[in-house]
PDB file of C-alpha atoms in Angstrom:
ATOM      1  CA  CYS A   1     -30.519  18.243  -4.303  1.00  0.00           C
ATOM      2  CA  PHE A   2     -30.271  20.994  -6.804  1.00  0.00           C
ATOM      3  CA  ASN A   3     -32.513  19.134  -9.361  1.00  0.00           C
ATOM      4  CA  ASP A   4     -35.413  19.973  -7.020  1.00  0.00           C
ATOM      5  CA  PHE A   5     -35.111  23.558  -7.949  1.00  0.00           C
ATOM      6  CA  ASP A   6     -34.616  23.082 -11.633  1.00  0.00           C
ATOM      7  CA  PRO A   7     -38.217  23.440 -12.789  1.00  0.00           C
ATOM      8  CA  GLU A   8     -38.430  26.802 -10.884  1.00  0.00           C
ATOM      9  CA  LEU A   9     -35.379  28.288 -12.502  1.00  0.00           C
ATOM     10  CA  PRO A  10     -35.892  31.006 -15.231  1.00  0.00           C
ATOM     11  CA  TYR A  11     -34.507  30.559 -18.751  1.00  0.00           C
ATOM     12  CA  PRO A  12     -31.555  32.969 -18.340  1.00  0.00           C
ATOM     13  CA  VAL A  13     -30.199  31.045 -15.360  1.00  0.00           C
ATOM     14  CA  LYS A  14     -30.389  27.854 -17.307  1.00  0.00           C
ATOM     15  CA  GLU A  15     -28.822  29.385 -20.214  1.00  0.00           C
ATOM     16  CA  GLU A  16     -25.788  30.770 -18.162  1.00  0.00           C
ATOM     17  CA  ARG A  17     -25.398  27.194 -16.682  1.00  0.00           C
ATOM     18  CA  MET A  18     -25.404  25.746 -20.246  1.00  0.00           C
ATOM     19  CA  LYS A  19     -22.584  28.251 -21.171  1.00  0.00           C
ATOM     20  CA  ARG A  20     -20.564  27.375 -18.186  1.00  0.00           C
ATOM     21  CA  ARG A  21     -20.904  23.708 -18.919  1.00  0.00           C
ATOM     22  CA  GLU A  22     -19.897  24.242 -22.582  1.00  0.00           C
ATOM     23  CA  GLU A  23     -16.822  26.251 -21.243  1.00  0.00           C
ATOM     24  CA  GLU A  24     -15.800  23.493 -18.836  1.00  0.00           C
ATOM     25  CA  LEU A  25     -16.211  20.745 -21.482  1.00  0.00           C
ATOM     26  CA  ALA A  26     -13.903  22.993 -23.813  1.00  0.00           C
ATOM     27  CA  ILE A  27     -11.368  23.250 -21.094  1.00  0.00           C
ATOM     28  CA  LYS A  28     -11.541  19.434 -20.311  1.00  0.00           C
ATOM     29  CA  SER A  29     -11.415  18.493 -24.039  1.00  0.00           C
ATOM     30  CA  LYS A  30      -8.325  20.722 -24.495  1.00  0.00           C
ATOM     31  CA  ARG A  31      -6.577  18.962 -21.617  1.00  0.00           C
ATOM     32  CA  ASN A  32      -7.597  15.541 -22.787  1.00  0.00           C
ATOM     33  CA  GLN A  33      -7.310  16.307 -26.463  1.00  0.00           C
ATOM     34  CA  SER A  34     -10.543  14.166 -27.225  1.00  0.00           C
ATOM     35  CA  PRO A  35     -12.105  14.772 -30.618  1.00  0.00           C
ATOM     36  CA  SER A  36     -15.582  13.972 -29.457  1.00  0.00           C
ATOM     37  CA  ARG A  37     -16.694  17.194 -27.737  1.00  0.00           C
ATOM     38  CA  ARG A  38     -20.204  17.227 -26.496  1.00  0.00           C
ATOM     39  CA  LEU A  39     -21.981  20.488 -26.202  1.00  0.00           C
ATOM     40  CA  LEU A  40     -25.211  20.830 -24.471  1.00  0.00           C
ATOM     41  CA  HIS A  41     -28.024  22.692 -26.244  1.00  0.00           C
ATOM     42  CA  MET A  42     -31.526  23.450 -24.900  1.00  0.00           C
ATOM     43  CA  ASP A  43     -34.339  22.439 -27.246  1.00  0.00           C
ATOM     44  CA  PRO A  44     -37.124  24.996 -27.986  1.00  0.00           C
ATOM     45  CA  GLU A  45     -39.715  22.970 -26.014  1.00  0.00           C
ATOM     46  CA  GLU A  46     -37.762  23.263 -22.901  1.00  0.00           C
ATOM     47  CA  LYS A  47     -37.469  27.003 -23.384  1.00  0.00           C
ATOM     48  CA  LYS A  48     -41.405  27.173 -23.490  1.00  0.00           C
ATOM     49  CA  ARG A  49     -41.524  25.232 -20.272  1.00  0.00           C
ATOM     50  CA  CYS A  50     -39.204  27.451 -18.446  1.00  0.00           C
ATOM     51  CA  PRO A  51     -40.849  30.256 -16.332  1.00  0.00           C
ATOM     52  CA  PRO A  52     -40.433  33.852 -17.632  1.00  0.00           C
ATOM     53  CA  ALA A  53     -37.229  35.800 -16.689  1.00  0.00           C
ATOM     54  CA  ASP A  54     -38.944  38.391 -14.561  1.00  0.00           C
ATOM     55  CA  ILE A  55     -36.810  39.835 -11.850  1.00  0.00           C
ATOM     56  CA  TYR A  56     -39.698  39.617  -9.328  1.00  0.00           C
ATOM     57  CA  GLN A  57     -40.143  35.982 -10.054  1.00  0.00           C
ATOM     58  CA  MET A  58     -36.429  35.251  -9.466  1.00  0.00           C
ATOM     59  CA  LEU A  59     -36.754  37.113  -6.092  1.00  0.00           C
ATOM     60  CA  GLU A  60     -39.763  35.143  -5.120  1.00  0.00           C
ATOM     61  CA  ILE A  61     -38.039  31.772  -5.887  1.00  0.00           C
ATOM     62  CA  ASN A  62     -34.894  32.833  -4.183  1.00  0.00           C
ATOM     63  CA  CYS A  63     -37.118  33.813  -0.999  1.00  0.00           C
ATOM     64  CA  ARG A  64     -38.964  30.497  -1.276  1.00  0.00           C
ATOM     65  CA  PHE A  65     -35.718  28.252  -1.327  1.00  0.00           C
ATOM     66  CA  LYS A  66     -33.356  30.551   0.634  1.00  0.00           C
ATOM     67  CA  GLY A  67     -34.331  29.100   4.083  1.00  0.00           C
ATOM     68  CA  ARG A  68     -33.981  25.409   2.822  1.00  0.00           C
ATOM     69  CA  ILE A  69     -30.628  26.191   1.147  1.00  0.00           C
ATOM     70  CA  GLN A  70     -29.484  27.962   4.448  1.00  0.00           C
ATOM     71  CA  ASP A  71     -30.576  24.836   6.543  1.00  0.00           C
ATOM     72  CA  LEU A  72     -28.730  22.484   4.181  1.00  0.00           C
ATOM     73  CA  LEU A  73     -25.603  24.597   4.504  1.00  0.00           C
ATOM     74  CA  LYS A  74     -25.896  24.907   8.280  1.00  0.00           C
ATOM     75  CA  GLY A  75     -26.247  21.021   8.433  1.00  0.00           C
ATOM     76  CA  LEU A  76     -23.256  20.726   6.201  1.00  0.00           C
ATOM     77  CA  ARG A  77     -21.101  22.954   8.337  1.00  0.00           C
ATOM     78  CA  GLU A  78     -22.150  21.024  11.414  1.00  0.00           C
ATOM     79  CA  ILE A  79     -21.230  17.687   9.797  1.00  0.00           C
ATOM     80  CA  ASN A  80     -17.880  18.990   8.697  1.00  0.00           C
ATOM     81  CA  LYS A  81     -17.229  20.286  12.109  1.00  0.00           C
ATOM     82  CA  ASN A  82     -18.090  16.908  13.718  1.00  0.00           C
ATOM     83  CA  LYS A  83     -15.842  15.109  11.140  1.00  0.00           C
ATOM     84  CA  LYS A  84     -12.940  17.360  12.165  1.00  0.00           C
ATOM     85  CA  ASP A  85     -13.615  16.718  15.833  1.00  0.00           C
ATOM     86  CA  ILE A  86     -13.556  13.061  15.327  1.00  0.00           C
ATOM     87  CA  GLU A  87     -10.513  12.991  13.166  1.00  0.00           C
ATOM     88  CA  SER A  88      -8.573  15.142  15.723  1.00  0.00           C
ATOM     89  CA  ARG A  89      -9.746  12.864  18.440  1.00  0.00           C
ATOM     90  CA  TYR A  90      -8.767   9.621  16.750  1.00  0.00           C
ATOM     91  CA  ALA A  91      -5.522  10.747  15.020  1.00  0.00           C
ATOM     92  CA  PRO A  92      -3.312   9.561  17.749  1.00  0.00           C
ATOM     93  CA  LEU A  93      -4.939   6.116  17.623  1.00  0.00           C
ATOM     94  CA  LYS A  94      -4.625   5.973  13.786  1.00  0.00           C
ATOM     95  CA  ARG A  95      -0.918   6.958  14.100  1.00  0.00           C
ATOM     96  CA  ASP A  96      -0.361   4.113  16.553  1.00  0.00           C
ATOM     97  CA  LEU A  97      -2.173   1.592  14.494  1.00  0.00           C
ATOM     98  CA  LYS A  98       0.022   2.519  11.418  1.00  0.00           C
ATOM     99  CA  GLN A  99       3.269   1.873  13.255  1.00  0.00           C
ATOM    100  CA  VAL A 100       4.205  -1.898  13.412  1.00  0.00           C
ATOM    101  CA  LYS A 101       5.370  -2.590  17.011  1.00  0.00           C
ATOM    102  CA  PRO A 102       7.968  -5.349  17.314  1.00  0.00           C
ATOM    103  CA  THR A 103       6.861  -8.204  19.604  1.00  0.00           C
ATOM    104  CA  LYS A 104       8.810  -8.469  22.908  1.00  0.00           C
ATOM    105  CA  LEU A 105      10.951 -11.543  23.002  1.00  0.00           C
ATOM    106  CA  TYR A 106      11.160 -13.596  26.108  1.00  0.00           C
ATOM    107  CA  LYS A 107      14.705 -13.520  27.571  1.00  0.00           C
ATOM    108  CA  ALA A 108      15.625 -16.808  29.110  1.00  0.00           C
ATOM    109  CA  LEU A 109      18.274 -17.241  31.899  1.00  0.00           C
ATOM    110  CA  LYS A 110      21.453 -18.769  30.612  1.00  0.00           C
ATOM    111  CA  GLY A 111      22.289 -22.054  32.071  1.00  0.00           C
ATOM    112  CA  ASP A 112      18.636 -23.040  32.827  1.00  0.00           C
ATOM    113  CA  GLN A 113      17.611 -25.614  30.231  1.00  0.00           C
ATOM    114  CA  VAL A 114      13.859 -25.499  31.071  1.00  0.00           C
ATOM    115  CA  ASP A 115      13.972 -21.733  30.737  1.00  0.00           C
ATOM    116  CA  GLU A 116      15.863 -21.757  27.560  1.00  0.00           C
ATOM    117  CA  MET A 117      13.596 -24.314  25.898  1.00  0.00           C
ATOM    118  CA  PHE A 118      10.558 -22.396  27.057  1.00  0.00           C
ATOM    119  CA  GLY A 119      11.939 -19.056  25.723  1.00  0.00           C
ATOM    120  CA  ASN A 120      12.718 -20.750  22.264  1.00  0.00           C
ATOM    121  CA  LEU A 121       9.170 -22.008  22.229  1.00  0.00           C
ATOM    122  CA  ILE A 122       7.489 -18.611  23.151  1.00  0.00           C
ATOM    123  CA  ASN A 123       9.874 -16.730  20.739  1.00  0.00           C
ATOM    124  CA  ALA A 124       9.497 -19.157  17.815  1.00  0.00           C
ATOM    125  CA  LYS A 125       5.639 -18.698  17.968  1.00  0.00           C
ATOM    126  CA  GLY A 126       6.044 -15.000  17.842  1.00  0.00           C
ATOM    127  CA  LEU A 127       3.706 -14.373  20.676  1.00  0.00           C
ATOM    128  CA  GLY A 128       4.236 -11.092  22.645  1.00  0.00           C
ATOM    129  CA  ILE A 129       2.576 -12.314  25.729  1.00  0.00           C
ATOM    130  CA  PRO A 130       3.876 -11.077  29.068  1.00  0.00           C
ATOM    131  CA  ILE A 131       5.213 -14.173  30.890  1.00  0.00           C
ATOM    132  CA  ASN A 132       7.039 -13.801  34.140  1.00  0.00           C
ATOM    133  CA  ARG A 133       9.444 -16.433  35.571  1.00  0.00           C
ATOM    134  CA  ILE A 134       8.833 -17.245  39.261  1.00  0.00           C
ATOM    135  CA  GLY A 135      11.238 -19.957  39.764  1.00  0.00           C
ATOM    136  CA  ASN A 136      12.845 -23.035  38.259  1.00  0.00           C
ATOM    137  CA  GLY A 137      10.215 -24.192  35.774  1.00  0.00           C
ATOM    138  CA  LYS A 138       7.448 -21.991  37.214  1.00  0.00           C
ATOM    139  CA  TYR A 139       5.979 -19.119  35.177  1.00  0.00           C
ATOM    140  CA  THR A 140       3.033 -16.808  35.348  1.00  0.00           C
ATOM    141  CA  PHE A 141       0.883 -15.800  32.439  1.00  0.00           C
ATOM    142  CA  GLY A 142      -1.689 -13.131  33.843  1.00  0.00           C
ATOM    143  CA  THR A 143      -3.163 -14.949  36.917  1.00  0.00           C
ATOM    144  CA  ARG A 144      -2.397 -18.347  35.653  1.00  0.00           C
ATOM    145  CA  GLN A 145       0.547 -20.544  36.737  1.00  0.00           C
ATOM    146  CA  ILE A 146       2.541 -22.600  34.258  1.00  0.00           C
ATOM    147  CA  LEU A 147       4.811 -25.463  35.405  1.00  0.00           C
ATOM    148  CA  ALA A 148       7.473 -26.667  32.786  1.00  0.00           C
ATOM    149  CA  LYS A 149       9.529 -29.772  32.735  1.00  0.00           C
ATOM    150  CA  ILE A 150      11.939 -31.428  30.442  1.00  0.00           C
ATOM    151  CA  ILE A 151      10.974 -35.136  29.759  1.00  0.00           C
ATOM    152  CA  ASN A 152      13.024 -37.106  27.367  1.00  0.00           C
ATOM    153  CA  GLY A 153      14.567 -34.103  25.981  1.00  0.00           C
ATOM    154  CA  LYS A 154      11.212 -32.362  25.279  1.00  0.00           C
ATOM    155  CA  LEU A 155       9.535 -29.539  27.088  1.00  0.00           C
TER     156      LEU A 155
END
């Protein structure tokens, strides 16, 4: 985005940028202890292409791009506001998704072989589906009815 404005910038502004970059590189190289430190230098041809450092020209350039910059900043603020709204709206859902919920185990009636075998089968599969017992060998899953019997020792 800022590269659009680069040809319009006067030489002193570019020179100041170069100094700041050199300082940042010096700080980074001290941190990293890297021997290959690269300094940016502006060649004389580029200096000729730069517009003169007239204060009135700087003001003109400022006036020309001020509206666009303000529009970009306004859009950025709006985007950040929308991002915060969305994050706050969906924070509880994210929190719930991060928590691992244990599956509910089916509790069989003791003494009822059909119910115990059915409970063992459901719990072995690790399915957390809501199954209700209606009677001996009769269960409901949602709106469906399930009939279970033991034949030759198998459910």
